[in-house]
Short mmCIF file of C-alpha atoms in Angstrom, two decimals:
data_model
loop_
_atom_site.label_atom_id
_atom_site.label_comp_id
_atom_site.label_asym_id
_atom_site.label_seq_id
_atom_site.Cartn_x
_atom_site.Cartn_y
_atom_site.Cartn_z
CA UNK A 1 -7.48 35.09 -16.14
CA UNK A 2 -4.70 36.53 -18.03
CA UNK A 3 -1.20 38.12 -16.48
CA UNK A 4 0.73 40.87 -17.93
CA UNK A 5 3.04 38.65 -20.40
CA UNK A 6 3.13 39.63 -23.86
CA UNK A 7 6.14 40.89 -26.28
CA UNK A 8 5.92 43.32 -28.65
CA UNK A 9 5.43 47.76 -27.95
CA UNK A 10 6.64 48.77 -24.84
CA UNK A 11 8.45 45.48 -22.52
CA UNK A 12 6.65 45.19 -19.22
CA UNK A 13 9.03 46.66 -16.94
CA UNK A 14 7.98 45.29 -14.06
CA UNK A 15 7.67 41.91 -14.71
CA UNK A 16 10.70 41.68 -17.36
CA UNK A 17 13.01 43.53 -14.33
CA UNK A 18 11.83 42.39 -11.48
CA UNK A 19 9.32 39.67 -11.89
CA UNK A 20 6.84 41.72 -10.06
CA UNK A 21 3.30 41.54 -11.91
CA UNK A 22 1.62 44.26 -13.06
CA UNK A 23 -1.94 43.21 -13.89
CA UNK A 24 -4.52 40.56 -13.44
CA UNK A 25 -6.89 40.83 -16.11
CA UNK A 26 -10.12 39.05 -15.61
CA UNK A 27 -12.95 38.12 -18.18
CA UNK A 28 -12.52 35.08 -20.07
CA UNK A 29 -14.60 31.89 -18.28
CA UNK A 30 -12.50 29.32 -20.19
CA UNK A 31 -8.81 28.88 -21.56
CA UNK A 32 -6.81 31.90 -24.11
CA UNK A 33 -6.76 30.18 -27.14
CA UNK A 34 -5.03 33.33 -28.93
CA UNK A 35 -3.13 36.51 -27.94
CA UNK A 36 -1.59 39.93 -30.33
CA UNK A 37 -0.79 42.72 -29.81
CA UNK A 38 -3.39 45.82 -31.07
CA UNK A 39 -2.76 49.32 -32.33
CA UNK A 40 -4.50 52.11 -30.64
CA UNK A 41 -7.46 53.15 -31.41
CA UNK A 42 -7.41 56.45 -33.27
CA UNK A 43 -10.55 57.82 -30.81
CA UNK A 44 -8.55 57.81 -27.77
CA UNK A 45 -6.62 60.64 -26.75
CA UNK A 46 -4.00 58.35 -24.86
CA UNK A 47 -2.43 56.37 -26.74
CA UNK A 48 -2.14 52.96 -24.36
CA UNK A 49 -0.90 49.94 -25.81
CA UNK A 50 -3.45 47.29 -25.86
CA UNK A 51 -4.38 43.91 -26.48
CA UNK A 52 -6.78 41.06 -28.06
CA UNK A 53 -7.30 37.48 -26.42
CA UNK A 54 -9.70 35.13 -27.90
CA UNK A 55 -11.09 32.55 -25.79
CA UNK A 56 -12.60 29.15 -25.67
CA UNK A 57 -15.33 30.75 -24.18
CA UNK A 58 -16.17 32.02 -27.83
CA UNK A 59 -15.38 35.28 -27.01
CA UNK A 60 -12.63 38.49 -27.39
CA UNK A 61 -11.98 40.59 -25.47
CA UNK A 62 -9.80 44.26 -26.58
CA UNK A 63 -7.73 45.16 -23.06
CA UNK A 64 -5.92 47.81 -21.84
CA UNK A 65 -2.45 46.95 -20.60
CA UNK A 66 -1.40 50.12 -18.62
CA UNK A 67 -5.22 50.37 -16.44
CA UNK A 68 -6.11 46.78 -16.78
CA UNK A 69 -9.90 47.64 -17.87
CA UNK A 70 -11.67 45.63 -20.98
CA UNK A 71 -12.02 48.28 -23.69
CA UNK A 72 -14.95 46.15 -25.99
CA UNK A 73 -15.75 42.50 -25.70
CA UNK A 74 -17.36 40.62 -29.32
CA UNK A 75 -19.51 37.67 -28.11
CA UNK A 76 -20.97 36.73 -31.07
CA UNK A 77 -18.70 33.60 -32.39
CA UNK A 78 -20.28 30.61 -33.16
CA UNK A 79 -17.11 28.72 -32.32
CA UNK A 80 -13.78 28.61 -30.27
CA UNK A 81 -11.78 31.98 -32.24
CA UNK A 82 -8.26 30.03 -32.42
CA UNK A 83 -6.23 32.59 -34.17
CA UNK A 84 -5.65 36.20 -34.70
CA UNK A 85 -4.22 38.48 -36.85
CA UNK A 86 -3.80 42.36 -37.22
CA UNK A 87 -3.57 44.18 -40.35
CA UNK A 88 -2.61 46.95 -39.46
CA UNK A 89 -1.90 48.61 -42.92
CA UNK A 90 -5.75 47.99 -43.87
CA UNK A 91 -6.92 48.90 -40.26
CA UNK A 92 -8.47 45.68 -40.09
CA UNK A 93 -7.66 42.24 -38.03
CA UNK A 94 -8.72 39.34 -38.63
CA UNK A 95 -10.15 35.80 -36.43
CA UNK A 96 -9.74 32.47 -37.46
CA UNK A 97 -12.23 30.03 -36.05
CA UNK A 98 -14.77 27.44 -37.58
CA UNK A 99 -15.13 30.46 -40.24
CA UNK A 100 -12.49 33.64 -41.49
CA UNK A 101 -13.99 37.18 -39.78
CA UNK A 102 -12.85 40.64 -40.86
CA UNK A 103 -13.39 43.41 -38.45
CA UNK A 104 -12.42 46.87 -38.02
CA UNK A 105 -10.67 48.81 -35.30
CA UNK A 106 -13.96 49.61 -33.73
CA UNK A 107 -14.82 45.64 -33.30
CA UNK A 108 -17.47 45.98 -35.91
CA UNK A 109 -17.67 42.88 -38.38
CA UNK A 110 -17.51 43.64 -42.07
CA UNK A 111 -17.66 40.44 -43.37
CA UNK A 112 -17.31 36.43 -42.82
CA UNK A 113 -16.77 33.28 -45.23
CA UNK A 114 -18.95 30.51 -44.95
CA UNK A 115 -18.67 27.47 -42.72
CA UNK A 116 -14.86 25.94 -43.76
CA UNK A 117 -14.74 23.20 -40.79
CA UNK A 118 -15.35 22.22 -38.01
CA UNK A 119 -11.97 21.36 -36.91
CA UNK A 120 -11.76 25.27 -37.55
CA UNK A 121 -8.62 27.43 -38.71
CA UNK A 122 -5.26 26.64 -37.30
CA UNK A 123 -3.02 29.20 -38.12
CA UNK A 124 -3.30 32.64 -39.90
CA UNK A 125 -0.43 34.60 -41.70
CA UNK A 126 -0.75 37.72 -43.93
CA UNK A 127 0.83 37.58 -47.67
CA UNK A 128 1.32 40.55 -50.41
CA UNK A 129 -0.96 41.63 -52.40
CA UNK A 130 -3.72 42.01 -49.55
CA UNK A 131 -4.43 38.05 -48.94
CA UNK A 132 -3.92 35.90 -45.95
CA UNK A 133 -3.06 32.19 -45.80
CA UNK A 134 -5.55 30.07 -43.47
CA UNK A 135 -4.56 26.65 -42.05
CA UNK A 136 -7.26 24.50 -42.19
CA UNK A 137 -6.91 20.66 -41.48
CA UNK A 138 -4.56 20.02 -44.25
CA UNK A 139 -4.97 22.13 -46.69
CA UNK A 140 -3.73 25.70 -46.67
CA UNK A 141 -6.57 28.36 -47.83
CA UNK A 142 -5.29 31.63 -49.40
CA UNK A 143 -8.28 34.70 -49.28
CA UNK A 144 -7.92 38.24 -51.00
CA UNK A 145 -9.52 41.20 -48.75
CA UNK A 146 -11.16 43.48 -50.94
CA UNK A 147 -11.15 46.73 -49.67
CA UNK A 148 -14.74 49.32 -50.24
CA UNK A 149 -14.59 51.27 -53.43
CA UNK A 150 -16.58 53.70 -54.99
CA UNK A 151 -18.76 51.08 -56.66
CA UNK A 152 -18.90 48.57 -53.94
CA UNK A 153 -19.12 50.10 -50.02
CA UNK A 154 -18.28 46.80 -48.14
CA UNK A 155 -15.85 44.46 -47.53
CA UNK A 156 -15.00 41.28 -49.26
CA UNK A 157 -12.96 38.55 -48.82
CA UNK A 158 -12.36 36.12 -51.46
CA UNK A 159 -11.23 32.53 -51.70
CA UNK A 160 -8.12 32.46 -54.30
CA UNK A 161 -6.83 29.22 -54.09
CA UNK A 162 -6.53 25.69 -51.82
CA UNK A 163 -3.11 24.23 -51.64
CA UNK A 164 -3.63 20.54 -50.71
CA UNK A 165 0.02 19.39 -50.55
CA UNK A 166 0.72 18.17 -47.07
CA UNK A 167 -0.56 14.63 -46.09
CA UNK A 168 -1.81 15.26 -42.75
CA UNK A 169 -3.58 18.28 -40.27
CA UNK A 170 -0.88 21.42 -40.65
CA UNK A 171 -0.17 22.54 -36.93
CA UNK A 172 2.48 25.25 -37.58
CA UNK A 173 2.71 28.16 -40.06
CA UNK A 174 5.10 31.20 -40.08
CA UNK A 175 6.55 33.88 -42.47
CA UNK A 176 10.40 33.42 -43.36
CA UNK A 177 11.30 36.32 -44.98
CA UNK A 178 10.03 38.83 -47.92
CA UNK A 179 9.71 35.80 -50.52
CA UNK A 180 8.74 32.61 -48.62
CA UNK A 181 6.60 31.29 -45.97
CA UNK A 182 6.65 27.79 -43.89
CA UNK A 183 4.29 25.41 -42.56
CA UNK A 184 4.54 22.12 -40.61
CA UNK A 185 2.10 18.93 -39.90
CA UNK A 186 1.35 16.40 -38.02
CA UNK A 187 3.37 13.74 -40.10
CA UNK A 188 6.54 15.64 -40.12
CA UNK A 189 5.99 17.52 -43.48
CA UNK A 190 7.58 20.92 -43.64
CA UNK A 191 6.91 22.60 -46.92
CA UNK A 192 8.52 26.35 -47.98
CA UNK A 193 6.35 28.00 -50.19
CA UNK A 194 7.09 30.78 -52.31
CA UNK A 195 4.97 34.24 -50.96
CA UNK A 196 4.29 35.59 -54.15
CA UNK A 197 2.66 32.68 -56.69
CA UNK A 198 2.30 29.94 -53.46
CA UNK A 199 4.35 27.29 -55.44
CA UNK A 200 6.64 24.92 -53.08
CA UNK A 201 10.17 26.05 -53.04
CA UNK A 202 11.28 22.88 -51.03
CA UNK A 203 9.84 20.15 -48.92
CA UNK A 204 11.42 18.64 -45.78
CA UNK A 205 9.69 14.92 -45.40
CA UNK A 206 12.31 13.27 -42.91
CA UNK A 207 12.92 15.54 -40.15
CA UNK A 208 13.20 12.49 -38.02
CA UNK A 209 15.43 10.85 -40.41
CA UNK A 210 17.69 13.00 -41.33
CA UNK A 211 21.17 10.77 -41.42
CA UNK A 212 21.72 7.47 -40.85
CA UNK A 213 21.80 6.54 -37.81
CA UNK A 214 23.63 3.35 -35.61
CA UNK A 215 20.57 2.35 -33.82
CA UNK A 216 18.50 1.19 -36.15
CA UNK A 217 15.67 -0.01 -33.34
CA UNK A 218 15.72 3.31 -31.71
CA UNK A 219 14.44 5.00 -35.38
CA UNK A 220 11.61 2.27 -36.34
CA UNK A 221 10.30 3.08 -32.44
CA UNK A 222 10.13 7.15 -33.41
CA UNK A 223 8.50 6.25 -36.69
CA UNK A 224 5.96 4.52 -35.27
CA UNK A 225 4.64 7.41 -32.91
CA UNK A 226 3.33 10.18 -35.21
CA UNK A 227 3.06 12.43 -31.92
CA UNK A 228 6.98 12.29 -32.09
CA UNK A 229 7.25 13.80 -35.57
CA UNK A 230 4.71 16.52 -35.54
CA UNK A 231 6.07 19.67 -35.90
CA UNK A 232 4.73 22.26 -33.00
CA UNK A 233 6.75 25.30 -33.89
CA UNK A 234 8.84 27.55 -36.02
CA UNK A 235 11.01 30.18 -35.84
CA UNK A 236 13.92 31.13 -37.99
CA UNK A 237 16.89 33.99 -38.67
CA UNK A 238 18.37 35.04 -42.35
CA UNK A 239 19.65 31.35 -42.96
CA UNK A 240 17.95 28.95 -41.68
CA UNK A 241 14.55 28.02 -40.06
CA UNK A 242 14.80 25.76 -36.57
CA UNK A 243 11.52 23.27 -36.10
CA UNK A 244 10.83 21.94 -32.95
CA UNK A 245 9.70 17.88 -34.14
CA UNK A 246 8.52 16.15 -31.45
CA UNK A 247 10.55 15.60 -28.79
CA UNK A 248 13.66 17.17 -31.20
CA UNK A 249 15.00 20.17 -32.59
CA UNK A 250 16.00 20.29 -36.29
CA UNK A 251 18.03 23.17 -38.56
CA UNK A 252 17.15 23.69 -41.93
CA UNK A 253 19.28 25.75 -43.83
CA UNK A 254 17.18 27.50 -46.72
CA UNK A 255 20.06 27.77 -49.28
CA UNK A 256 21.36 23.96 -48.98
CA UNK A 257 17.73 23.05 -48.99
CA UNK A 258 18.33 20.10 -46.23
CA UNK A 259 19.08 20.04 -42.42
CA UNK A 260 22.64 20.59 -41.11
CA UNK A 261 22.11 19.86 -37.18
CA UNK A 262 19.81 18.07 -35.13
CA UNK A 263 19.13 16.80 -31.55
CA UNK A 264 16.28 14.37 -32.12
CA UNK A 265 16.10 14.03 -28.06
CA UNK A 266 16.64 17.78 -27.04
CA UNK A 267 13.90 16.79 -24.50
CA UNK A 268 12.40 14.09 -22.69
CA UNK A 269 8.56 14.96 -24.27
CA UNK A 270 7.02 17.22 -26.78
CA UNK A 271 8.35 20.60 -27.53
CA UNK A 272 5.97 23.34 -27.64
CA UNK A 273 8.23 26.60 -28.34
CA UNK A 274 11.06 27.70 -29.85
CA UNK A 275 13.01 30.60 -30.25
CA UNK A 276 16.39 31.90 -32.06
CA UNK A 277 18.80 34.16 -29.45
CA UNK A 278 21.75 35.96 -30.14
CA UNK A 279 25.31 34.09 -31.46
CA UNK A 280 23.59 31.13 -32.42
CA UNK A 281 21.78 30.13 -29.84
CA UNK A 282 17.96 28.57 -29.24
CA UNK A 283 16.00 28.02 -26.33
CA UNK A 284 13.26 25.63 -26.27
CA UNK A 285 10.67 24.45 -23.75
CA UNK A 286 8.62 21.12 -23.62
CA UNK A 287 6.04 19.51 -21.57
CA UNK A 288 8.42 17.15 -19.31
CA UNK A 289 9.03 20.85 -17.50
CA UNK A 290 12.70 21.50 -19.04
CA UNK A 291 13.60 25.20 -20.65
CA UNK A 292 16.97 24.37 -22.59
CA UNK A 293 19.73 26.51 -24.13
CA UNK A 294 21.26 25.19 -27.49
CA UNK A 295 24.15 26.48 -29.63
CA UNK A 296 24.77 25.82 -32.95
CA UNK A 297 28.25 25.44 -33.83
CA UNK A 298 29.60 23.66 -36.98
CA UNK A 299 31.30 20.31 -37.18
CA UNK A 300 35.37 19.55 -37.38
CA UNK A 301 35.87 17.84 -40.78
CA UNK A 302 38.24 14.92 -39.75
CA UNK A 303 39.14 13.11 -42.58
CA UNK A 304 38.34 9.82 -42.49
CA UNK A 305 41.05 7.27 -41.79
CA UNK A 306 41.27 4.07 -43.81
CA UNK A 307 40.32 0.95 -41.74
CA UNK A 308 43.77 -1.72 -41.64
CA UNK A 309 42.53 -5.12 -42.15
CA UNK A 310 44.20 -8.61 -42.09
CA UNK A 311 47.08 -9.60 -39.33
CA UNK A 312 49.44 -7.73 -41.42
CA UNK A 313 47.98 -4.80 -40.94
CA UNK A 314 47.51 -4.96 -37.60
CA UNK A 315 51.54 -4.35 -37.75
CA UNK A 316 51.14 -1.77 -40.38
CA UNK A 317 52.59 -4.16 -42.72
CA UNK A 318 50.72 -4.92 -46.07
CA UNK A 319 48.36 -2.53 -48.07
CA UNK A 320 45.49 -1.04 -47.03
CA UNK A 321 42.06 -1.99 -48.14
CA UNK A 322 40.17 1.09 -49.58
CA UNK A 323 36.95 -0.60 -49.69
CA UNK A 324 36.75 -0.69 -46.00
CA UNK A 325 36.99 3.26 -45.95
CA UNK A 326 33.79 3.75 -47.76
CA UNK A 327 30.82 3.34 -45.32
CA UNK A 328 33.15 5.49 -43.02
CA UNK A 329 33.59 7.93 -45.86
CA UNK A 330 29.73 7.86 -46.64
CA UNK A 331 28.93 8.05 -43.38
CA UNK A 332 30.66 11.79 -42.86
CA UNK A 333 29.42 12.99 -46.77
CA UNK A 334 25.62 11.95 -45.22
CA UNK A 335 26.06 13.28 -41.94
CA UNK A 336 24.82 17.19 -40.82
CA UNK A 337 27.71 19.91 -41.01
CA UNK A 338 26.62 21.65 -37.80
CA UNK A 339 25.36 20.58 -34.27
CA UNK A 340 22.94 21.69 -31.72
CA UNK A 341 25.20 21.50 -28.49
CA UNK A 342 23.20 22.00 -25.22
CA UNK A 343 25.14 25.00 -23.53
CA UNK A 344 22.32 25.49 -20.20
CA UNK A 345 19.50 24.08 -18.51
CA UNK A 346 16.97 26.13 -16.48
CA UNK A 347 15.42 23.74 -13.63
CA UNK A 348 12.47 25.26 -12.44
CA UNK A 349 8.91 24.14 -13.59
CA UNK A 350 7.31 21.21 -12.62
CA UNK A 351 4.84 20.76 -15.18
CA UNK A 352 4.60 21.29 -19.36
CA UNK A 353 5.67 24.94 -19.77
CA UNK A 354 3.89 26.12 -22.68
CA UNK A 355 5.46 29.20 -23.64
CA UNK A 356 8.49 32.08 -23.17
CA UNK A 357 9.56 35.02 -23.81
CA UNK A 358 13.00 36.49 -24.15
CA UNK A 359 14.27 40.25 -23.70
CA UNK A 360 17.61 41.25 -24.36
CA UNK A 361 18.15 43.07 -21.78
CA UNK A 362 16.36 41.84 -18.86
CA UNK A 363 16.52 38.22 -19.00
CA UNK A 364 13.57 35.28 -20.37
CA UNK A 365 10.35 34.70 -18.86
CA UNK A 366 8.66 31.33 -18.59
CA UNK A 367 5.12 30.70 -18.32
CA UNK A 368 3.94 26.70 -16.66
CA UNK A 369 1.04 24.68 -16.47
CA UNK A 370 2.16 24.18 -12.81
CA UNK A 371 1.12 28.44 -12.50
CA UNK A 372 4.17 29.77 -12.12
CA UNK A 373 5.73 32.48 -14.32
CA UNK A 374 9.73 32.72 -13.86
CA UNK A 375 11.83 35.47 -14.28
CA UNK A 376 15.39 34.09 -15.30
CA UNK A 377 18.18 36.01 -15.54
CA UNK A 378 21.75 35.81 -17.26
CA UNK A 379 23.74 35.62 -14.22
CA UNK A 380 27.58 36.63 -16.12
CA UNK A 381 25.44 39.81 -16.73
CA UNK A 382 23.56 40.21 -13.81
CA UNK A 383 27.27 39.63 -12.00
CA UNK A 384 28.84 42.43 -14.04
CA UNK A 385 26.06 44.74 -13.55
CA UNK A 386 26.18 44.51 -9.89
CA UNK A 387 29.89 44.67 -9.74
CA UNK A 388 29.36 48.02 -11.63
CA UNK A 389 26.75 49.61 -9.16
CA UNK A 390 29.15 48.43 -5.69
CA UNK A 391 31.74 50.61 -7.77
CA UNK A 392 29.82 53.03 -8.39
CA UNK A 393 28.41 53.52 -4.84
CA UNK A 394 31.98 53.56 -3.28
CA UNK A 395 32.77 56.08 -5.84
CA UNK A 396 29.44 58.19 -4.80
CA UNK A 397 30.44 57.79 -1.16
CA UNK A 398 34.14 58.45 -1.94
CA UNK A 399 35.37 55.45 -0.48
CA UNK A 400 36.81 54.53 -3.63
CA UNK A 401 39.78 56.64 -4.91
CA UNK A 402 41.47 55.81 -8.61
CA UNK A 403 44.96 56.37 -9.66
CA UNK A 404 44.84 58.12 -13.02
#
């Protein structure tokens, strides 16, 4: 079963306004495993906006949103399809499962790889020069699509290269901007790569590390659970990319090349999305149930007073001893620059909430294992909004009169 709640084309306007839900699709006998957006298909007159789910039912399905009908359904997969991705300046899109599929707009396959693994492809991205990178276990996969020519009629696809730098399964993977992508494991590892010749630009090992820190107890216990450092999600703006690391939220700033704010307990469990809002905020969700607003704001240098020792200088008689000043000094040269400062908690779901989305100007939608979707909306807004229509309506009715 899948419910009207995707971003991207047209918003839902009934759900992202109102909360009331639009359609009910029906199809899949097991859970989504992956969701896009697709363009429309050049045969139909109408141009409805539609979609592509993969299931583990080791099937997809092509929807229409606006009458709610399956379009064409693929059941040939030999394995759960994990991943998607849409090409859309080759007309092609592609599905990541136990094997890399191309197919056309038409759901007609034009070629496959061979058998990669059986742990099956994690995460898909597309790359210049017509390739993809494929997340598989821990190694990152880059293919070349070759498109038909005049001496060759099909498609290709062609392995390039196999990037075997992180140390453990890679769980995340996202484009940054024009010249770099990022990808995160299990262990923790976050590695920028460069787009263009796939070299590492910079490599983030101690995400739950990142300063020292007074309890020294507290750290040993997060090192020792690898489910604490494993890095479930990206996203990022024209400075910095945000990684949600375990049970913590980290900001890595791509210029200094290190982290300037963290909140390594942003939530009482794993967080499972992310994503970057207006004036330097971040929401984030996790599976205790909590959806949590953060703002990023940067630190007050206070310089960094020398410690008195002795009974003299107790009195402020005496000299001061500079050595004591150092770990203090140290201490503030280590530390991050910025903070993550939680600015709003939404209390609502009481169960893992696996995913949101946010719309500018209608509000954030959250989607539960406990099978609720909630509409939230920003109630300053909301306020002034409704404060505009009660003046309008006395105006209308003339019960209002202005002196100009």
């Amino acid at each position: 079963m899948l419910r009207w709640l995707i971003g991207g084309g047209r918003e839902p306007q009934g759900l992202a306004e109102t909360g009331e839900k639009l359609l009910e699709l029906n199809g899949h006998t097991q859970k989504i495993t992956a969701l896009i957006t697709f363009p429309s298909l050049e045969a139909c007159e109408e141009k409805n906006q539609l979609i592509l789910t993969a299931s583990a039912d080791r099937t997809v399905i092509l929807w229409d949103c606006d009458t709610g009908r399956q379009v064409r359904k693929v059941s040939s997969f030999k394995s759960t399809v994990k991943c998607l991705i849409v090409l859309q300046r080759l007309d092609i899109w592609l599905s990541g499962g136990n094997d890399l599929c191309v197919w056309n707009q038409k759901l007609d396959l034009l070629c496959k790889t061979s058998h990669l693994s059986d742990t099956g492809i994690s995460a898909l991205i597309e790359i210049p020069k017509n390739c993809v990178v494929a997340a598989v276990g821990k190694e990152l996969i880059i293919f070349q699509l070759v498109a038909p020519t005049e001496e060759s009629v099909e498609w290709d696809i062609l392995e390039i290269k196999r990037l075997l730098d992180h140390q453990d399964n890679i769980l995340s993977m996202v484009n940054v901007n024009d010249v770099s992508f990022v990808t995160g494991s299990h262990v923790g590892e976050m590695i920028i790569w460069d787009i263009l010749d796939w070299t590492v630009q910079a490599c983030e090992c101690n995400f739950w590390d990142p300063s020292p820190q007074l309890d020294t107890q507290q750290e040993i216990k997060l090192c020792q659970k690898p489910n604490d450092i494993s890095i479930h999600h990206f996203t990022w703006d024209e400075e910095n990319v945000f990684a949600a690391v375990g049970r913590g939220l980290y900001v890595y700033n791509l210029q200094m090349k290190r982290v300037i704010a963290c909140q390594k307990s942003a939530h009482d469990s794993n967080v499972l999305h992310i994503a970057k809002l207006p004036n330097r905020q971040l929401i984030s969700c996790s599976e205790d149930g909590s959806v949590r607003i953060w703002e990023l704001r940067e630190k007050q240098q206070l310089a960094a007073e020398p410690v008195p020792t002795g009974f003299f200088n107790m009195w402020g008689f005496g000299r001061v001893n500079k050595q004591a000043s150092q770990p203090v000094k140290k201490q503030q040269e280590n530390a991050p620059p910025c903070s993550l400062e939680l600015i709003g908690d939404l209390i609502g779901h009481s169960s893992s909430v696996e995913m949101f989305l946010y719309f500018e100007d209608h509000g954030l939608v959250t989607c539960s294992a406990d099978h609720l979707i909630i509409l939230w909306k920003n109630g300053e807004r909301e306020s002034g909004l409704r404060s505009l229509k009660l003046f309008q309506k006395l105006e209308e009715n003339g019960d209002l009169y202005l002196d100009i």
